[in-house]
Coordinates of C-alpha atoms (C1' of nucleotides) in Angstrom, one line a residue:
Chain A
M1 CA 205.9 -1.3 117.0
T2 CA 205.0 -4.0 120.0
H3 CA 206.3 -7.0 118.4
N4 CA 208.9 -8.1 121.7
T5 CA 206.8 -10.7 123.5
A6 CA 206.7 -13.9 121.5
P7 CA 203.5 -15.1 120.9
P8 CA 202.6 -18.9 122.3
T9 CA 204.3 -21.3 119.1
D10 CA 201.2 -23.2 119.4
L11 CA 198.8 -21.3 118.4
T12 CA 195.5 -22.6 117.0
F13 CA 192.2 -21.2 115.3
W14 CA 190.5 -21.9 118.3
S15 CA 193.1 -20.5 120.9
F16 CA 194.0 -17.6 118.6
V17 CA 190.5 -15.6 120.1
D18 CA 192.0 -15.8 123.5
Y19 CA 195.7 -14.5 122.7
A20 CA 194.5 -11.7 120.2
V21 CA 191.9 -10.2 122.5
Q22 CA 194.5 -10.1 125.5
K23 CA 197.1 -8.8 123.2
A24 CA 194.7 -6.4 121.4
E25 CA 193.9 -5.2 124.8
R26 CA 197.7 -4.7 125.6
E27 CA 198.2 -2.7 122.3
L28 CA 195.6 -0.8 122.2
P29 CA 194.0 0.1 125.7
S30 CA 190.6 1.3 124.2
V31 CA 189.8 -1.4 122.5
D32 CA 186.0 -3.2 122.8
A33 CA 187.6 -6.7 124.2
E34 CA 183.9 -7.9 124.8
A35 CA 182.5 -6.9 121.5
M36 CA 185.8 -8.2 119.9
R37 CA 185.6 -11.2 121.2
M38 CA 182.0 -11.7 120.8
V39 CA 182.7 -11.0 116.6
L40 CA 185.7 -13.4 116.6
T41 CA 183.7 -16.0 117.9
L42 CA 180.8 -15.9 116.2
N43 CA 183.0 -15.8 113.0
R44 CA 185.0 -18.9 113.8
A45 CA 182.3 -21.1 114.7
T46 CA 180.6 -20.0 111.8
S47 CA 183.2 -20.7 109.4
M48 CA 184.1 -24.0 110.9
V49 CA 180.4 -25.0 110.6
I50 CA 180.0 -23.9 107.0
Y51 CA 183.3 -25.4 106.0
D52 CA 182.0 -29.0 107.2
L53 CA 178.7 -28.5 105.6
E54 CA 180.2 -27.7 102.1
S55 CA 183.1 -30.0 102.3
S56 CA 181.4 -33.1 103.3
V57 CA 178.0 -32.6 101.9
H58 CA 177.7 -30.3 99.4
R59 CA 181.0 -30.7 97.1
P60 CA 181.1 -34.0 96.9
R61 CA 177.8 -33.7 95.1
G62 CA 178.5 -31.0 93.0
L63 CA 177.3 -27.8 94.8
T64 CA 179.3 -25.2 96.1
W65 CA 178.0 -23.7 99.1
P66 CA 176.4 -21.1 97.3
G67 CA 174.9 -22.8 95.2
F68 CA 173.0 -24.6 97.7
R69 CA 171.7 -22.2 98.9
V70 CA 169.8 -20.7 95.9
I71 CA 168.5 -24.0 95.1
F72 CA 167.2 -24.7 98.8
A73 CA 165.7 -21.1 99.0
L74 CA 163.8 -22.2 95.5
W75 CA 162.8 -25.1 96.7
L76 CA 160.9 -24.2 99.6
A77 CA 159.8 -20.5 98.6
G78 CA 159.2 -22.4 95.3
P79 CA 159.3 -20.3 92.0
M80 CA 159.9 -17.1 92.4
E81 CA 161.7 -13.6 91.2
A82 CA 165.3 -13.5 91.2
K83 CA 165.1 -10.5 93.5
T84 CA 163.5 -12.6 96.1
T85 CA 165.8 -15.6 95.8
A86 CA 168.9 -13.0 96.0
E87 CA 167.0 -11.2 98.8
I88 CA 165.7 -14.6 100.8
S89 CA 169.3 -16.6 100.2
G90 CA 171.6 -13.7 101.2
M91 CA 173.0 -12.3 98.3
S92 CA 173.7 -9.3 95.9
R93 CA 171.7 -9.5 92.4
A94 CA 174.7 -9.2 90.8
A95 CA 176.6 -12.3 92.6
L96 CA 173.2 -14.1 91.9
S97 CA 173.2 -13.7 88.1
A98 CA 176.7 -15.2 88.2
L99 CA 175.7 -18.1 89.9
L100 CA 172.8 -18.8 87.9
N101 CA 174.8 -19.1 84.6
T102 CA 176.4 -22.4 86.7
L103 CA 173.0 -23.8 87.8
E104 CA 170.9 -23.1 84.7
R105 CA 174.2 -24.8 82.7
D106 CA 174.1 -27.8 85.0
G107 CA 170.1 -28.1 84.5
L108 CA 169.2 -27.6 88.1
I109 CA 167.1 -24.5 87.4
V110 CA 165.2 -22.6 84.8
R111 CA 165.4 -18.7 84.4
E112 CA 162.1 -17.2 82.6
R113 CA 161.2 -13.9 82.0
A114 CA 157.8 -12.6 84.5
E115 CA 155.0 -11.7 82.8
H116 CA 154.0 -9.0 84.5
D117 CA 157.6 -7.3 84.4
R118 CA 159.4 -8.0 81.1
R119 CA 162.1 -7.0 83.0
A120 CA 162.0 -9.1 86.2
L121 CA 162.6 -12.9 86.1
Q122 CA 161.4 -16.2 87.5
L123 CA 163.0 -18.8 88.7
S124 CA 162.1 -22.2 89.4
L125 CA 163.9 -25.7 89.9
T126 CA 164.2 -28.5 87.5
E127 CA 163.6 -32.2 88.3
A128 CA 167.0 -32.6 88.5
G129 CA 167.0 -29.5 91.1
Y130 CA 164.3 -31.0 93.1
G131 CA 166.4 -34.0 93.1
A132 CA 169.2 -32.4 94.4
I133 CA 168.0 -30.4 97.2
L134 CA 166.2 -33.5 98.5
G135 CA 169.1 -35.9 98.8
G136 CA 171.5 -33.0 99.2
F137 CA 168.9 -31.4 102.2
R138 CA 168.8 -34.9 104.2
A139 CA 172.7 -35.0 104.3
H140 CA 173.2 -31.2 105.3
N141 CA 170.2 -32.0 108.2
R142 CA 171.8 -34.8 109.5
R143 CA 175.1 -33.0 109.7
E144 CA 173.2 -30.1 111.2
S145 CA 172.0 -32.5 114.2
A146 CA 175.5 -33.8 114.4
W147 CA 176.5 -30.2 115.5
A148 CA 173.4 -29.2 117.1
E149 CA 173.8 -32.5 119.6
A150 CA 177.0 -30.4 121.0
L151 CA 174.3 -28.0 122.9
E152 CA 171.4 -29.1 125.4
P153 CA 167.8 -28.3 123.6
E154 CA 167.5 -25.3 125.7
E155 CA 171.0 -23.9 125.1
R156 CA 170.2 -24.4 121.2
R157 CA 166.5 -22.0 122.0
E158 CA 169.0 -19.8 123.6
L159 CA 171.6 -19.3 120.9
V160 CA 169.0 -19.0 118.4
R161 CA 167.6 -16.2 121.0
L162 CA 170.6 -14.2 121.4
L163 CA 171.4 -14.3 117.1
N164 CA 168.0 -13.2 116.4
K165 CA 168.5 -10.2 119.4
L166 CA 171.7 -9.5 117.8
M167 CA 170.5 -9.3 114.2
A168 CA 167.2 -7.3 115.2
G169 CA 170.1 -4.7 116.4
S170 CA 171.4 -4.4 113.2
T171 CA 168.8 -1.5 112.3
T172 CA 170.2 0.6 115.8
A173 CA 173.9 0.0 114.6
Q174 CA 173.1 1.3 111.6
A175 CA 174.8 -1.8 110.0
K176 CA 175.3 -1.6 105.9
F177 CA 173.0 -4.5 103.8
R178 CA 173.7 -5.9 101.0
S179 CA 171.9 -4.5 98.0
Chain B
M1 CA 156.8 -32.2 94.6
T2 CA 154.3 -29.7 96.8
H3 CA 154.7 -26.4 95.5
N4 CA 150.9 -25.9 95.9
T5 CA 151.0 -23.5 99.0
A6 CA 152.1 -20.2 97.7
P7 CA 154.9 -18.6 100.2
P8 CA 154.2 -15.2 101.8
T9 CA 155.4 -12.2 99.1
D10 CA 157.3 -10.5 101.7
L11 CA 159.7 -12.8 102.9
T12 CA 163.1 -11.3 103.8
F13 CA 166.6 -12.2 104.8
W14 CA 165.0 -12.1 108.6
S15 CA 162.0 -13.8 108.1
F16 CA 163.2 -16.5 105.6
V17 CA 164.6 -18.7 108.6
D18 CA 161.1 -19.0 110.0
Y19 CA 159.1 -20.1 107.3
A20 CA 162.0 -22.5 105.7
V21 CA 162.3 -24.4 108.9
Q22 CA 158.1 -24.9 108.8
K23 CA 157.8 -25.5 105.4
A24 CA 160.8 -27.7 105.6
E25 CA 158.8 -29.9 108.2
R26 CA 155.8 -30.5 106.3
E27 CA 158.0 -31.4 103.4
L28 CA 160.5 -33.8 105.0
P29 CA 158.7 -35.0 108.4
S30 CA 161.9 -36.7 109.6
V31 CA 163.8 -33.1 109.7
D32 CA 165.7 -32.1 112.7
A33 CA 164.0 -28.4 112.6
E34 CA 165.9 -27.1 115.6
A35 CA 169.1 -28.5 114.1
M36 CA 167.8 -26.1 110.8
R37 CA 166.8 -23.4 112.6
M38 CA 170.2 -23.0 114.5
V39 CA 172.2 -23.8 111.4
L40 CA 170.5 -21.3 109.7
T41 CA 170.2 -18.4 112.2
L42 CA 174.1 -18.4 112.6
N43 CA 174.5 -18.3 109.0
R44 CA 172.4 -15.3 108.7
A45 CA 173.9 -13.6 111.6
T46 CA 177.2 -14.0 111.0
S47 CA 176.8 -13.0 107.6
M48 CA 175.4 -9.6 108.3
V49 CA 178.1 -8.6 110.9
I50 CA 180.7 -9.8 108.1
Y51 CA 179.2 -7.9 105.4
D52 CA 178.9 -4.6 107.5
L53 CA 182.1 -5.0 108.8
E54 CA 183.5 -5.1 105.3
S55 CA 181.6 -3.1 103.5
S56 CA 181.5 -0.5 105.6
V57 CA 185.1 -0.6 107.0
H58 CA 187.6 -2.5 105.5
R59 CA 186.7 -2.3 101.5
P60 CA 186.7 1.9 101.7
R61 CA 189.9 1.6 103.0
G62 CA 191.2 -1.1 100.1
L63 CA 191.4 -4.3 102.2
T64 CA 189.3 -7.2 101.5
W65 CA 187.5 -9.1 104.6
P66 CA 190.4 -12.1 104.2
G67 CA 193.2 -9.5 103.3
F68 CA 192.4 -7.9 106.8
R69 CA 192.2 -11.4 108.7
V70 CA 195.6 -12.1 107.8
I71 CA 197.2 -8.4 108.5
F72 CA 195.4 -8.9 112.0
A73 CA 197.1 -11.7 112.6
L74 CA 200.5 -10.5 111.7
W75 CA 200.0 -7.4 113.9
L76 CA 199.1 -9.5 116.7
A77 CA 200.9 -12.9 116.5
G78 CA 203.7 -10.7 114.8
P79 CA 206.2 -12.2 112.6
M80 CA 205.4 -16.0 111.8
E81 CA 205.5 -18.8 109.6
A82 CA 203.3 -18.5 106.9
K83 CA 201.1 -21.8 107.9
T84 CA 200.4 -20.9 111.4
T85 CA 199.0 -17.9 109.5
A86 CA 197.0 -19.5 107.5
E87 CA 196.2 -21.6 110.7
I88 CA 194.8 -18.9 112.7
S89 CA 193.2 -16.8 110.1
G90 CA 191.0 -19.7 108.7
M91 CA 192.0 -20.2 105.2
S92 CA 193.9 -22.7 103.7
R93 CA 197.8 -22.8 102.9
A94 CA 196.6 -22.1 98.9
A95 CA 194.1 -19.6 99.4
L96 CA 197.0 -17.6 101.8
S97 CA 199.2 -18.2 98.9
A98 CA 197.1 -16.2 96.6
L99 CA 195.8 -13.4 98.8
L100 CA 199.7 -12.4 100.0
N101 CA 200.4 -11.9 96.1
T102 CA 197.9 -8.5 96.6
L103 CA 199.0 -7.7 99.9
E104 CA 202.8 -7.9 99.3
R105 CA 202.2 -6.1 96.0
D106 CA 200.0 -3.2 98.2
G107 CA 203.5 -3.3 100.2
L108 CA 201.7 -4.2 103.3
I109 CA 203.4 -7.7 104.2
V110 CA 207.0 -9.4 103.4
R111 CA 207.5 -13.0 102.7
E112 CA 211.1 -14.2 103.2
R113 CA 212.8 -17.8 103.2
A114 CA 212.6 -19.2 106.7
E115 CA 216.3 -19.9 108.0
H116 CA 215.6 -22.8 109.8
D117 CA 213.9 -25.0 106.9
R118 CA 214.1 -23.5 103.3
R119 CA 210.6 -24.9 101.9
A120 CA 208.7 -22.5 105.0
L121 CA 207.9 -18.5 104.6
Q122 CA 208.2 -16.0 106.9
L123 CA 205.9 -13.1 107.4
S124 CA 205.5 -9.8 108.4
L125 CA 203.9 -6.5 108.5
T126 CA 205.7 -3.7 106.5
E127 CA 205.4 0.2 108.3
A128 CA 202.6 0.1 105.8
G129 CA 200.6 -2.8 107.0
Y130 CA 201.3 -1.6 110.4
G131 CA 199.6 1.4 109.9
A132 CA 196.7 -0.3 107.9
I133 CA 196.1 -2.5 110.4
L134 CA 195.7 -0.1 113.2
G135 CA 193.4 2.3 111.9
G136 CA 191.3 -0.7 110.5
F137 CA 191.3 -1.8 113.5
R138 CA 189.9 0.8 115.5
A139 CA 187.1 1.5 113.1
H140 CA 186.4 -2.2 113.0
N141 CA 186.6 -2.4 116.7
R142 CA 183.7 0.9 116.5
R143 CA 181.5 -1.2 114.3
E144 CA 182.0 -4.5 116.4
S145 CA 180.3 -2.5 119.5
A146 CA 177.7 -1.0 117.6
W147 CA 176.8 -4.3 117.0
A148 CA 177.7 -5.8 120.2
E149 CA 174.9 -3.6 122.3
A150 CA 172.3 -4.8 120.8
L151 CA 173.1 -7.8 123.7
E152 CA 173.4 -7.0 127.2
P153 CA 176.7 -7.7 128.9
E154 CA 175.7 -10.8 130.5
E155 CA 174.2 -12.1 126.9
R156 CA 177.2 -11.5 125.4
R157 CA 179.3 -13.9 127.3
E158 CA 176.9 -15.9 127.3
L159 CA 176.5 -16.1 123.4
V160 CA 180.2 -16.6 123.5
R161 CA 179.9 -19.3 125.9
L162 CA 177.4 -21.2 123.4
L163 CA 179.3 -20.8 120.4
N164 CA 182.9 -22.3 122.0
K165 CA 180.4 -25.1 123.3
L166 CA 179.4 -25.5 119.8
M167 CA 183.1 -25.4 118.3
A168 CA 184.2 -27.6 121.0
G169 CA 181.4 -30.3 120.2
S170 CA 182.8 -30.6 116.1
T171 CA 185.4 -33.3 117.4
T172 CA 182.5 -35.2 118.5
A173 CA 180.8 -34.0 115.2
Q174 CA 183.5 -35.2 113.6
A175 CA 183.5 -32.3 111.6
K176 CA 185.8 -32.0 108.4
F177 CA 188.6 -28.7 109.2
R178 CA 190.7 -27.2 106.7
S179 CA 193.7 -28.5 105.5
Chain C
dT1 C1' 224.2 -43.2 104.0
dC2 C1' 220.1 -42.6 100.8
dC3 C1' 215.9 -43.0 99.6
dA4 C1' 210.8 -42.9 99.8
dA5 C1' 207.5 -40.6 102.4
dA6 C1' 206.0 -36.2 104.5
dT7 C1' 206.1 -31.2 104.2
dC8 C1' 205.8 -26.6 102.4
dA9 C1' 204.2 -23.7 99.3
dT10 C1' 202.5 -22.6 95.0
dC11 C1' 200.3 -23.2 90.3
dA12 C1' 196.1 -24.1 87.6
dA13 C1' 191.5 -24.4 86.3
dA14 C1' 186.7 -23.6 88.0
dG15 C1' 183.5 -20.7 91.0
dG16 C1' 181.6 -17.0 93.7
dT17 C1' 181.9 -12.3 95.0
dT18 C1' 182.4 -6.9 95.4
dT19 C1' 181.8 -2.4 93.1
dG20 C1' 180.5 0.2 89.4
dA21 C1' 178.9 0.8 84.7
dT22 C1' 175.2 -0.4 81.2
dT23 C1' 170.9 -2.2 78.8
dA24 C1' 166.0 -2.8 79.1
dA25 C1' 161.4 -1.9 81.0
dT26 C1' 158.4 0.6 83.8
dT27 C1' 156.5 4.8 86.4
dG28 C1' 155.1 8.8 87.7
dG29 C1' 154.8 13.6 87.8
dG30 C1' 154.2 17.9 84.7
Chain D
dC1 C1' 151.0 11.9 76.5
dC2 C1' 155.7 11.7 77.6
dC3 C1' 160.5 11.7 79.3
dA4 C1' 163.2 11.7 83.3
dA5 C1' 163.9 9.1 87.5
dT6 C1' 163.8 4.3 88.7
dT7 C1' 164.2 -0.3 88.8
dA8 C1' 165.6 -5.5 87.1
dA9 C1' 169.6 -7.8 85.5
dT10 C1' 173.8 -8.5 83.2
dC11 C1' 178.4 -7.3 82.6
dA12 C1' 183.5 -6.3 83.6
dA13 C1' 187.4 -6.6 86.1
dA14 C1' 189.6 -7.3 90.4
dC15 C1' 190.2 -10.7 93.9
dC16 C1' 189.6 -15.2 97.0
dT17 C1' 188.2 -20.3 97.4
dT18 C1' 188.3 -25.0 96.5
dT19 C1' 190.2 -29.0 95.2
dG20 C1' 193.9 -31.4 92.9
dA21 C1' 198.7 -31.2 90.7
dT22 C1' 203.6 -30.3 91.4
dG23 C1' 208.4 -28.3 92.7
dA24 C1' 211.5 -27.9 96.7
dT25 C1' 213.1 -29.9 101.2
dT26 C1' 213.2 -32.2 104.9
dT27 C1' 213.0 -36.8 107.5
dG28 C1' 213.1 -41.1 109.2
dG29 C1' 213.8 -45.6 109.0
dA30 C1' 216.5 -49.4 106.0

DNA sequence: TCCAAATCATCAAAGGTTTGATTAATTGGG
DNA sequence: CCCAATTAATCAAACCTTTGATGATTTGGA
């Protein structure tokens, strides 16, 4: 165990990436440092953006981040089966089930049995749910704009392109997906 | 409410971004579509990568994703105060407090009072914790490599540069940070 | 010196996530 | 036509996160 060299005392959420990559290379020479840096940076950037959106926009309005994602999906892809909602909002069916209890209790969505398949659930927004997403999304999008301003338009497109390419690679990488 | 046009029935986690951006523009003409696309894509890509790492590497080894982050930080930045651990692993002090109960119970870390300030907590890895991170991180880094292969080396560097620029902009954007 | 303000950690309540059952409904091959 | 396999949803237990409150310590200025 090589905990001898004292780490800088002023490590921050930002500066930790550089420090970690260098230290890991010394500790474990076989490490893929560039991959490590990429994943670490991706996580940090996303975590910052989401924390800002959730804490400054959605929580004050009574929604959690996952709650927002579901209402948002229902707003845009309109009444649909719960299975689809889970898929496009990126959560497991079990997680959605639990989340729907809260959203239903708060009067934002309605659960109904699907007609063609009595196992399936049909989800739709209530008027209150529609109102919540309209107001919430405007504020949400203003924060998105503020973040986006950090990059030039061309850089934003390039970032999106690279992220899409990364996601497309998940097949080759044999990534595990949420079921 | 304009839920008239039926959404495609084959929406997936991937394809939802394009659909959502277009629909939002029709629904709310004032929307900043490019910012929306950027944040949506950033979230999806990160969510896929983290889900893969957590479910294929860490959970099978008995660690959660947050648990891994803490052990990882302690491995690289050595014995340190809990406050610093929370900062560099990106969680609130309260969240870390709860998480430490599990890690301590599992014998991976040790909590001690700091000598210079009896309010503070000094955290360090146990031998078991050190063993867990060594094995876990190797597997973790192999998955990171697999993901990184989707991009050319130059593209990986550019992605990191853009993400860092985005984070740097959080100051200008007056983002809210975790306390 | 002394006490109010600041700082560190934990607690409590409400919520969301994961994995691994379990229950209900539908499907498809024999 | 019927039953086994599949599929949709929910449940249960264990965990992590958030916000807000509470208990210790330490600090800094009167």
